[in-house]
Structures are given as structure tokens and as C-alpha cells.
Coordinates of N, CA and C in Angstrom, one line a residue:
M6 N 4.2 21.7 -11.4 CA 3.2 22.0 -10.7 C 2.7 20.9 -9.8
A7 N 2.4 21.3 -8.6 CA 2.0 20.2 -7.6 C 0.6 19.5 -8.0
Y8 N 0.6 18.4 -7.7 CA -0.8 17.6 -7.9 C -1.8 18.0 -7.0
R9 N -2.9 18.4 -7.3 CA -4.0 18.7 -6.5 C -4.9 17.5 -6.3
Y10 N -5.0 17.1 -4.9 CA -5.9 16.0 -4.5 C -7.3 16.4 -4.2
T11 N -8.2 15.8 -5.1 CA -9.4 16.2 -4.9 C -10.4 15.1 -4.3
R12 N -11.5 15.4 -3.8 CA -12.4 14.3 -3.4 C -12.8 13.5 -4.5
N13 N -12.9 14.0 -5.8 CA -13.2 13.1 -6.9 C -12.3 12.2 -7.3
D14 N -10.9 12.6 -7.1 CA -9.9 11.5 -7.3 C -10.1 10.4 -6.5
K15 N -10.2 10.7 -5.0 CA -10.4 9.5 -4.2 C -11.5 8.7 -4.5
L16 N -12.6 9.1 -5.2 CA -13.8 8.4 -5.5 C -13.9 7.8 -6.7
A17 N -12.9 8.2 -7.7 CA -12.7 7.7 -9.0 C -12.4 6.2 -9.1
L18 N -12.9 5.4 -9.9 CA -12.6 4.0 -10.0 C -11.4 3.9 -10.7
G19 N -10.7 2.8 -10.5 CA -9.2 2.5 -11.2 C -8.1 2.5 -10.2
A20 N -7.0 2.5 -10.7 CA -5.8 2.4 -9.6 C -5.5 3.8 -9.1
H21 N -5.0 3.6 -7.9 CA -4.4 4.8 -7.2 C -3.3 4.5 -6.6
H22 N -2.3 5.6 -6.4 CA -1.0 5.5 -5.6 C -1.5 6.1 -4.3
V23 N -1.5 5.2 -3.3 CA -1.9 5.7 -1.9 C -0.6 5.7 -1.0
Y24 N -0.5 6.7 -0.3 CA 0.6 6.7 0.5 C 0.5 7.8 1.7
N25 N 1.3 7.5 2.8 CA 1.3 8.6 3.9 C 2.5 8.4 4.8
Q26 N 2.8 9.4 5.6 CA 4.0 9.5 6.1 C 3.8 9.7 7.7
A27 N 4.6 9.4 8.5 CA 4.3 9.8 10.2 C 4.7 11.2 10.2
R28 N 4.1 11.7 11.2 CA 4.5 13.2 11.6 C 5.8 13.4 12.3
D29 N 6.3 14.7 12.2 CA 7.4 15.2 12.9 C 8.6 14.2 13.0
G30 N 8.8 13.5 12.0 CA 10.2 12.8 11.8 C 10.1 11.5 12.6
L31 N 8.9 11.0 12.9 CA 8.7 9.7 13.5 C 8.9 8.7 12.6
W32 N 9.3 7.4 13.1 CA 9.3 6.3 12.2 C 7.9 5.6 12.4
M33 N 7.3 5.5 11.3 CA 5.9 4.8 11.4 C 6.1 3.4 11.7
F34 N 7.1 2.7 11.3 CA 7.4 1.5 11.6 C 8.8 1.2 12.2
R35 N 8.8 1.0 13.6 CA 10.1 1.0 14.3 C 10.8 -0.4 14.1
D36 N 10.0 -1.4 13.9 CA 10.6 -2.7 13.8 C 9.7 -3.6 12.7
N37 N 10.3 -4.8 12.4 CA 9.5 -5.5 11.6 C 8.1 -6.0 12.2
D38 N 7.9 -6.1 13.4 CA 6.7 -6.4 14.0 C 5.7 -5.5 13.5
D39 N 6.1 -4.1 13.6 CA 5.2 -3.2 13.2 C 4.7 -3.3 11.7
R40 N 5.7 -3.6 10.8 CA 5.3 -3.8 9.5 C 4.4 -4.9 9.3
D41 N 4.6 -6.0 10.0 CA 3.8 -7.3 10.0 C 2.4 -7.0 10.4
Y42 N 2.3 -6.1 11.4 CA 0.9 -5.8 11.9 C 0.2 -4.9 10.9
F43 N 0.9 -3.9 10.2 CA 0.3 -3.1 9.3 C -0.2 -4.0 8.2
Q44 N 0.6 -4.9 7.6 CA 0.5 -5.8 6.6 C -0.8 -6.6 6.9
F45 N -0.8 -7.1 8.1 CA -2.0 -8.1 8.5 C -3.3 -7.1 8.5
L46 N -3.3 -5.7 9.0 CA -4.5 -5.1 8.8 C -5.1 -4.9 7.5
I47 N -4.1 -4.8 6.5 CA -4.5 -4.6 5.0 C -5.2 -6.0 4.7
D48 N -4.4 -7.1 5.0 CA -4.8 -8.4 4.5 C -6.2 -8.9 5.0
R49 N -6.4 -8.6 6.3 CA -7.5 -9.1 6.9 C -8.9 -8.4 6.2
H50 N -8.7 -7.3 5.6 CA -9.9 -6.7 4.8 C -9.9 -7.1 3.4
I51 N -8.9 -7.5 2.7 CA -8.9 -7.6 1.2 C -8.3 -8.9 0.7
S52 N -8.2 -9.8 1.7 CA -7.7 -11.3 1.4 C -8.8 -11.9 0.7
A53 N -8.4 -12.9 -0.1 CA -9.4 -13.7 -0.9 C -10.5 -14.2 -0.3
K54 N -10.3 -14.8 1.0 CA -11.3 -15.2 1.8 C -11.6 -14.4 3.0
P55 N -12.8 -14.0 3.4 CA -12.9 -13.5 4.6 C -12.1 -14.0 5.8
R56 N -11.7 -13.0 6.8 CA -11.1 -13.4 8.0 C -11.9 -13.0 9.2
F57 N -11.6 -13.7 10.3 CA -12.3 -13.7 11.5 C -11.5 -13.2 12.7
D58 N -12.0 -12.6 13.6 CA -11.5 -12.1 14.8 C -11.5 -13.3 15.9
Q59 N -10.8 -13.0 16.9 CA -10.8 -14.1 18.0 C -11.9 -14.7 18.5
R60 N -13.0 -13.9 18.4 CA -14.4 -14.3 18.7 C -15.3 -14.9 17.6
G61 N -14.6 -15.1 16.5 CA -15.2 -15.7 15.4 C -16.0 -14.8 14.6
R62 N -15.9 -13.5 14.9 CA -16.7 -12.5 14.0 C -15.9 -12.1 12.8
P63 N -16.7 -12.0 11.6 CA -15.8 -11.6 10.5 C -15.4 -10.2 10.4
Y64 N -14.2 -9.9 10.1 CA -13.9 -8.4 9.8 C -14.6 -8.1 8.4
V65 N -14.7 -6.8 8.4 CA -15.4 -6.1 7.2 C -14.5 -6.5 6.0
H66 N -15.2 -7.2 5.1 CA -14.4 -7.7 3.8 C -14.7 -6.7 2.6
L67 N -13.6 -6.2 2.3 CA -13.6 -5.1 1.1 C -13.1 -5.6 -0.2
R68 N -12.7 -6.8 -0.3 CA -12.1 -7.3 -1.6 C -12.9 -7.0 -2.8
D69 N -14.1 -6.9 -2.7 CA -15.1 -6.6 -4.0 C -14.9 -5.1 -4.3
E70 N -14.4 -4.4 -3.2 CA -14.3 -2.9 -3.3 C -12.9 -2.5 -3.8
V71 N -11.9 -3.1 -3.3 CA -10.5 -2.6 -3.4 C -9.5 -3.9 -3.6
R72 N -8.7 -3.8 -4.5 CA -7.6 -4.9 -4.8 C -6.3 -4.0 -4.7
M73 N -5.3 -4.8 -4.1 CA -4.0 -4.4 -3.9 C -3.1 -4.8 -5.1
N74 N -2.3 -3.9 -5.8 CA -1.4 -4.4 -6.7 C 0.0 -4.3 -6.5
A75 N 0.3 -3.4 -5.4 CA 1.6 -3.3 -5.0 C 1.8 -2.6 -3.5
R76 N 2.8 -2.9 -2.9 CA 3.0 -2.4 -1.4 C 4.4 -2.4 -1.1
N77 N 4.6 -1.4 -0.4 CA 5.9 -1.1 0.3 C 6.0 -0.4 1.5
L78 N 6.4 -1.1 2.7 CA 6.4 -0.6 3.9 C 7.9 -0.2 4.3
L79 N 8.1 1.0 4.5 CA 9.5 1.5 4.8 C 9.7 1.9 6.2
Y80 N 10.3 2.9 6.6 CA 10.6 3.3 7.9 C 9.5 4.4 8.4
S81 N 9.5 5.5 7.7 CA 8.7 6.7 8.1 C 7.3 6.6 7.3
H82 N 7.2 5.9 6.3 CA 6.0 6.0 5.3 C 5.8 4.6 4.7
F83 N 4.7 4.7 4.0 CA 4.2 3.5 3.2 C 3.8 3.9 1.7
H84 N 3.9 3.0 0.9 CA 3.3 3.2 -0.5 C 2.5 2.0 -0.8
L85 N 1.3 2.1 -1.5 CA 0.5 1.2 -1.9 C 0.0 1.5 -3.3
V86 N -0.3 0.6 -4.2 CA -1.0 0.7 -5.3 C -2.3 0.0 -5.3
L87 N -3.4 0.7 -5.1 CA -4.8 -0.1 -4.9 C -5.7 0.2 -6.0
W88 N -6.4 -0.7 -6.4 CA -7.5 -0.6 -7.6 C -8.8 -0.6 -6.8
Q89 N -9.3 0.8 -7.0 CA -10.7 0.9 -6.5 C -11.7 0.5 -7.5
R90 N -12.6 -0.5 -7.0 CA -13.6 -1.1 -7.9 C -15.2 -0.3 -7.6
V91 N -15.2 0.1 -6.3 CA -16.5 0.8 -5.9 C -16.0 2.1 -5.3
P92 N -16.7 3.2 -5.7 CA -16.4 4.5 -5.1 C -16.4 4.5 -3.5
G93 N -15.2 5.0 -3.0 CA -15.2 5.0 -1.6 C -14.4 3.8 -1.0
G94 N -14.1 2.8 -1.8 CA -13.6 1.6 -1.3 C -12.2 1.8 -0.5
I95 N -11.5 2.5 -1.2 CA -10.1 2.9 -0.6 C -10.2 3.6 0.8
E96 N -11.3 4.5 0.7 CA -11.4 5.3 2.0 C -11.8 4.5 3.1
R97 N -12.8 3.5 2.7 CA -13.2 2.6 3.9 C -11.9 1.7 4.3
L98 N -11.2 1.2 3.3 CA -10.1 0.3 3.8 C -9.0 1.2 4.7
M99 N -8.5 2.4 4.0 CA -7.6 3.1 4.7 C -8.1 3.7 6.1
S100 N -9.4 3.9 6.2 CA -9.8 4.4 7.5 C -9.7 3.2 8.6
R101 N -10.1 2.1 8.0 CA -9.8 1.0 9.2 C -8.4 0.6 9.5
V102 N -7.5 0.5 8.3 CA -6.3 0.4 8.6 C -5.4 1.3 9.4
L103 N -5.6 2.5 8.9 CA -4.8 3.7 9.7 C -5.3 3.8 11.0
S104 N -6.6 3.9 11.3 CA -7.0 4.1 12.7 C -6.4 3.1 13.7
R105 N -6.7 1.7 13.2 CA -6.2 0.6 14.1 C -4.8 0.6 14.2
Y106 N -4.0 1.0 13.2 CA -2.5 0.9 13.4 C -2.0 2.0 14.3
S107 N -2.8 3.3 14.2 CA -2.3 4.2 15.2 C -2.6 3.9 16.6
M108 N -3.7 3.2 16.8 CA -4.0 2.8 18.1 C -2.9 1.7 18.7
H109 N -2.5 0.9 17.7 CA -1.6 -0.2 18.0 C -0.3 0.6 18.3
Y110 N 0.2 1.5 17.5 CA 1.4 2.2 17.7 C 1.4 2.9 19.0
N111 N 0.3 3.6 19.5 CA 0.3 4.5 20.6 C 0.4 3.5 21.8
A112 N -0.3 2.3 21.8 CA -0.2 1.5 22.9 C 1.2 0.9 23.1
K113 N 1.7 0.3 21.8 CA 3.1 -0.2 22.1 C 4.2 0.7 22.5
Y114 N 4.1 2.0 22.0 CA 5.3 2.8 22.4 C 5.0 3.9 23.4
G115 N 3.8 3.8 23.9 CA 3.4 4.8 25.1 C 3.3 6.3 24.5
T116 N 2.8 6.2 23.2 CA 2.6 7.7 22.8 C 1.2 8.0 22.7
S117 N 0.9 9.3 22.3 CA -0.4 9.5 22.1 C -0.6 10.6 21.0
G118 N -2.0 10.6 20.5 CA -2.2 11.7 19.4 C -2.1 10.8 18.0
Y119 N -2.2 11.8 17.1 CA -2.3 11.4 15.7 C -0.9 10.9 15.2
L120 N -0.7 9.9 14.6 CA 0.6 9.4 14.2 C 0.9 10.0 12.7
Y121 N 0.1 10.2 11.9 CA 0.3 10.5 10.5 C 0.4 12.1 10.4
R122 N 1.2 12.5 9.3 CA 1.5 13.8 8.9 C 0.3 14.6 8.5
C123 N -0.5 13.9 7.7 CA -1.7 14.3 7.1 C -2.6 13.2 6.8
E124 N -3.7 13.6 6.2 CA -4.6 12.5 5.7 C -3.8 11.8 4.4
Y125 N -4.1 10.4 4.5 CA -3.4 9.7 3.3 C -3.7 10.3 2.1
R126 N -2.7 10.3 1.1 CA -3.0 10.7 -0.3 C -3.4 9.5 -1.1
A127 N -4.2 9.8 -2.0 CA -4.8 8.7 -3.0 C -4.8 9.3 -4.3
R128 N -3.5 9.2 -5.0 CA -3.3 9.9 -6.5 C -3.8 8.8 -7.6
L129 N -4.8 9.4 -8.3 CA -5.3 8.5 -9.4 C -4.4 8.3 -10.4
I130 N -4.2 7.1 -10.8 CA -3.3 6.7 -11.9 C -4.1 6.7 -13.2
E131 N -3.8 7.5 -14.3 CA -4.6 7.7 -15.3 C -4.4 7.0 -16.6
S132 N -3.2 6.3 -16.5 CA -2.8 5.5 -18.0 C -2.0 4.3 -17.6
P133 N -2.0 3.1 -18.5 CA -1.1 2.1 -18.2 C 0.3 2.4 -18.0
A134 N 0.8 3.4 -18.8 CA 2.1 3.9 -18.5 C 2.4 4.3 -17.1
Q135 N 1.5 5.2 -16.7 CA 1.6 5.6 -15.2 C 1.7 4.5 -14.3
F136 N 0.7 3.6 -14.4 CA 0.5 2.3 -13.6 C 1.8 1.7 -13.5
R137 N 2.5 1.5 -14.7 CA 3.8 0.8 -14.7 C 4.8 1.5 -13.9
W138 N 4.9 2.9 -14.1 CA 5.8 3.7 -13.5 C 5.6 3.7 -11.9
R139 N 4.3 3.8 -11.5 CA 3.9 3.9 -10.1 C 4.4 2.5 -9.3
V140 N 4.1 1.5 -10.0 CA 4.5 0.1 -9.4 C 6.0 0.1 -9.4
G141 N 6.8 0.5 -10.4 CA 8.1 0.5 -10.4 C 8.6 1.5 -9.3
Y142 N 8.1 2.6 -9.0 CA 8.5 3.5 -8.1 C 8.3 3.1 -6.7
V143 N 7.1 2.5 -6.5 CA 6.9 1.7 -5.1 C 8.0 0.6 -4.7
H144 N 8.3 -0.2 -5.7 CA 9.2 -1.2 -5.5 C 10.8 -0.7 -5.5
D145 N 10.9 0.4 -6.2 CA 12.2 1.0 -6.3 C 12.6 1.5 -4.8
N146 N 11.7 2.2 -4.2 CA 11.8 2.6 -2.7 C 12.5 1.6 -1.8
Q147 N 12.1 0.2 -2.0 CA 12.7 -0.8 -1.1 C 14.3 -0.8 -1.4
E148 N 14.7 -0.7 -2.4 CA 16.1 -0.8 -2.7 C 16.8 0.5 -2.2
K149 N 16.2 1.6 -2.2 CA 16.7 2.8 -1.7 C 16.9 2.9 -0.2
K150 N 15.9 2.3 0.4 CA 15.8 2.5 1.9 C 16.5 1.1 2.6
G151 N 16.8 0.1 1.9 CA 17.3 -1.0 2.5 C 16.6 -1.8 3.5
V152 N 15.1 -1.8 3.3 CA 14.3 -2.6 4.2 C 14.2 -4.0 3.5
A153 N 14.0 -4.9 4.3 CA 13.8 -6.3 3.8 C 12.7 -6.5 2.7
W154 N 13.1 -7.2 1.7 CA 12.1 -7.3 0.5 C 10.7 -7.8 1.0
K155 N 10.8 -8.3 2.2 CA 9.5 -9.1 2.7 C 8.4 -8.0 2.7
Y156 N 8.8 -6.8 2.8 CA 7.6 -5.8 3.1 C 7.3 -5.1 1.7
S157 N 7.9 -5.6 0.8 CA 7.5 -5.2 -0.6 C 6.9 -6.2 -1.4
T158 N 6.1 -6.0 -2.3 CA 5.4 -7.0 -3.1 C 6.3 -7.3 -4.3
H159 N 7.4 -6.8 -4.6 CA 8.2 -7.0 -5.7 C 8.5 -8.6 -5.8
S160 N 8.9 -9.3 -4.8 CA 9.1 -10.7 -5.0 C 8.0 -11.5 -5.4
Q161 N 6.6 -11.1 -5.1 CA 5.3 -11.7 -5.3 C 5.0 -11.5 -6.7
L162 N 5.5 -10.4 -7.3 CA 5.2 -10.3 -8.7 C 6.2 -11.2 -9.6
I163 N 7.4 -11.3 -9.0 CA 8.3 -12.2 -9.8 C 7.9 -13.7 -9.7
V164 N 7.3 -14.1 -8.5 CA 6.8 -15.6 -8.3 C 5.5 -15.5 -7.9
P165 N 4.5 -15.1 -9.0 CA 3.2 -15.0 -8.6 C 2.4 -16.2 -8.0
S166 N 2.9 -17.4 -8.1 CA 2.3 -18.5 -7.4 C 2.5 -18.4 -5.7
E167 N 3.5 -17.5 -5.3 CA 3.7 -17.4 -3.9 C 3.2 -15.9 -3.4
A168 N 2.3 -15.4 -4.3 CA 1.7 -14.3 -3.8 C 0.7 -14.3 -2.7
A169 N 0.6 -13.3 -1.8 CA -0.3 -13.4 -0.6 C -1.7 -13.2 -1.4
S170 N -2.7 -13.8 -0.6 CA -4.1 -13.7 -1.2 C -4.8 -12.4 -1.3
A171 N -4.0 -11.4 -0.5 CA -4.6 -10.1 -0.6 C -4.0 -9.3 -1.9
L172 N -3.0 -9.9 -2.5 CA -2.5 -9.2 -3.5 C -3.0 -9.7 -4.9
D173 N -3.4 -8.7 -5.6 CA -3.9 -9.2 -7.1 C -2.7 -9.0 -8.0
V174 N -2.0 -10.1 -8.3 CA -0.9 -9.9 -9.2 C -1.4 -9.9 -10.8
D175 N -2.6 -10.4 -11.0 CA -2.9 -10.5 -12.5 C -2.9 -9.1 -13.1
A176 N -3.5 -8.0 -12.6 CA -3.6 -6.8 -13.3 C -2.2 -6.2 -13.4
P177 N -1.2 -6.2 -12.5 CA 0.0 -5.5 -12.9 C 0.8 -6.3 -13.9
L178 N 0.8 -7.7 -13.8 CA 1.5 -8.5 -14.7 C 0.9 -8.4 -16.1
K179 N -0.3 -8.2 -16.1 CA -0.9 -8.2 -17.6 C -0.4 -6.9 -18.2
L180 N -0.4 -5.7 -17.4 CA 0.2 -4.4 -17.9 C 1.5 -4.5 -18.2
F181 N 2.3 -5.4 -17.5 CA 3.9 -5.3 -17.8 C 4.2 -6.5 -18.9
G182 N 3.1 -7.2 -19.3 CA 3.4 -8.1 -20.3 C 4.1 -9.4 -19.7
G183 N 3.7 -9.7 -18.3 CA 4.3 -10.9 -17.6 C 5.3 -10.7 -16.8
V184 N 5.9 -11.7 -16.2 CA 6.9 -11.7 -15.2 C 8.2 -11.1 -16.0
D185 N 8.4 -11.5 -17.2 CA 9.7 -11.2 -17.8 C 9.6 -9.5 -18.2
G186 N 8.5 -9.0 -18.7 CA 8.3 -7.8 -18.8 C 8.5 -6.9 -17.6
Y187 N 8.0 -7.4 -16.4 CA 8.1 -6.6 -15.2 C 9.7 -6.5 -14.8
L188 N 10.4 -7.7 -14.9 CA 11.8 -7.7 -14.6 C 12.7 -6.8 -15.5
A189 N 12.3 -6.7 -16.9 CA 12.8 -5.9 -17.8 C 12.6 -4.3 -17.5
Y190 N 11.5 -4.2 -17.0 CA 11.0 -2.8 -16.8 C 11.8 -2.3 -15.5
M191 N 11.8 -3.2 -14.3 CA 12.6 -2.9 -13.2 C 14.1 -2.8 -13.4
A192 N 14.7 -3.4 -14.5 CA 16.1 -3.3 -14.8 C 16.4 -1.9 -15.3
K193 N 15.3 -1.3 -15.9 CA 15.6 0.0 -16.5 C 15.5 1.3 -15.6
R194 N 15.9 1.2 -14.4 CA 15.5 2.1 -13.3 C 16.1 3.6 -13.7
A195 N 17.3 3.6 -14.2 CA 17.8 4.9 -14.7 C 16.9 5.6 -15.6
Q196 N 16.4 4.9 -16.6 CA 15.5 5.5 -17.7 C 14.2 6.0 -17.0
R197 N 13.7 5.1 -16.1 CA 12.4 5.4 -15.4 C 12.6 6.7 -14.6
K198 N 13.6 7.0 -14.0 CA 13.9 8.1 -13.0 C 13.8 9.4 -13.9
S199 N 14.0 9.3 -15.2 CA 14.1 10.6 -16.0 C 12.6 11.0 -16.4
L200 N 11.8 10.0 -16.4 CA 10.2 10.3 -16.6 C 9.5 11.4 -15.8

């Protein structure tokens, strides 16, 4: 049965698998500069310290509302695992990121109109087992699509001391039982696919 996305799901506190895809077979990320910019848009709103624009004005800081636990930027789509701490936090973050990225994309490539196939999805993660599975799924996509690991948070979970300040590694590593538990879980890809 298909998952039904409801307004209440998007407002619920806890972890969400957030994703979206470009419309009509477009590549959302045509090169690594596009991925860097999308990553920057997320980071500027949820990094540990507030960030400022070129005129010294602070960007809206949403770290108290949303934490990122996993990320993967592919070609035609992206996956995020976000932890919503305040109702509507994910919506505020995604509205800023997706609208700004769409403007960037249209200006860079001379296109117009809406970039995305539909409104982003935010699927509520309802248990620790689902959380582990979603993080594994997000990181497995990197291997399948052949994009540089730089655009996945996989390596940052393996070496937490090198994690970007926008990434909260504590929550996922706690649920995996540490780095070794995460690596053991990721090594069992075939068993996870059957779940």
C-alpha cells in the first residue's frame, strides 16, 4: 500500500525522510558545483553557528528547529534525514532551500519555471529500526548512483570528528551503537534490501 503523506506527518516531531526529484527527467544537479550550492543552502540555516550574507545580515537560523542526520545529493534527486524539533521546522527549512536553489538553477542554466516534480516529501520515521533503515537507504543510494561520497554524509558518520557543523552525528550513531555498529549495519546491505 502506498504511503499517504499528510499535513500531520510534516508537523510531527521526530525524524523524517525528506526527498524530492526534478521534473520531466531533468537532472537537479548537473555538476558538483550545483551540489555544493545545495549543500551550502542547507548548511547556512542549520549550521552550529549562525551564518551571515555578504552584507553581514544573518540568515534565518533554524538549528533549534531542525537537525540533519543524513544527506545524499544524487543527479535527479536528493535524500535527507531531518530531525524536526519544532512543528513546521522542516517546512521552513525546505521552503528556503528549494526556492533559492530553483532560482539558482534557472539563472545558471537559462531555464524557467518549477524545477521539482512535486512538493517535497517528508515521511515520518516511526521507530529506531526505521531510522536505521532510512539512514542506510540514503547512504546506499550513493553506491548505486556512483556520485562522489563527498555529497553523502556516510563518511562523516564514520569519522565523526570531521563532520560538518550542520550534521548532527550523535543521534544516528547512538541508534547504531557507535561507528562500528553503523559500519556493521551498512555491510549487511543485502539483508536490509529484503526488509
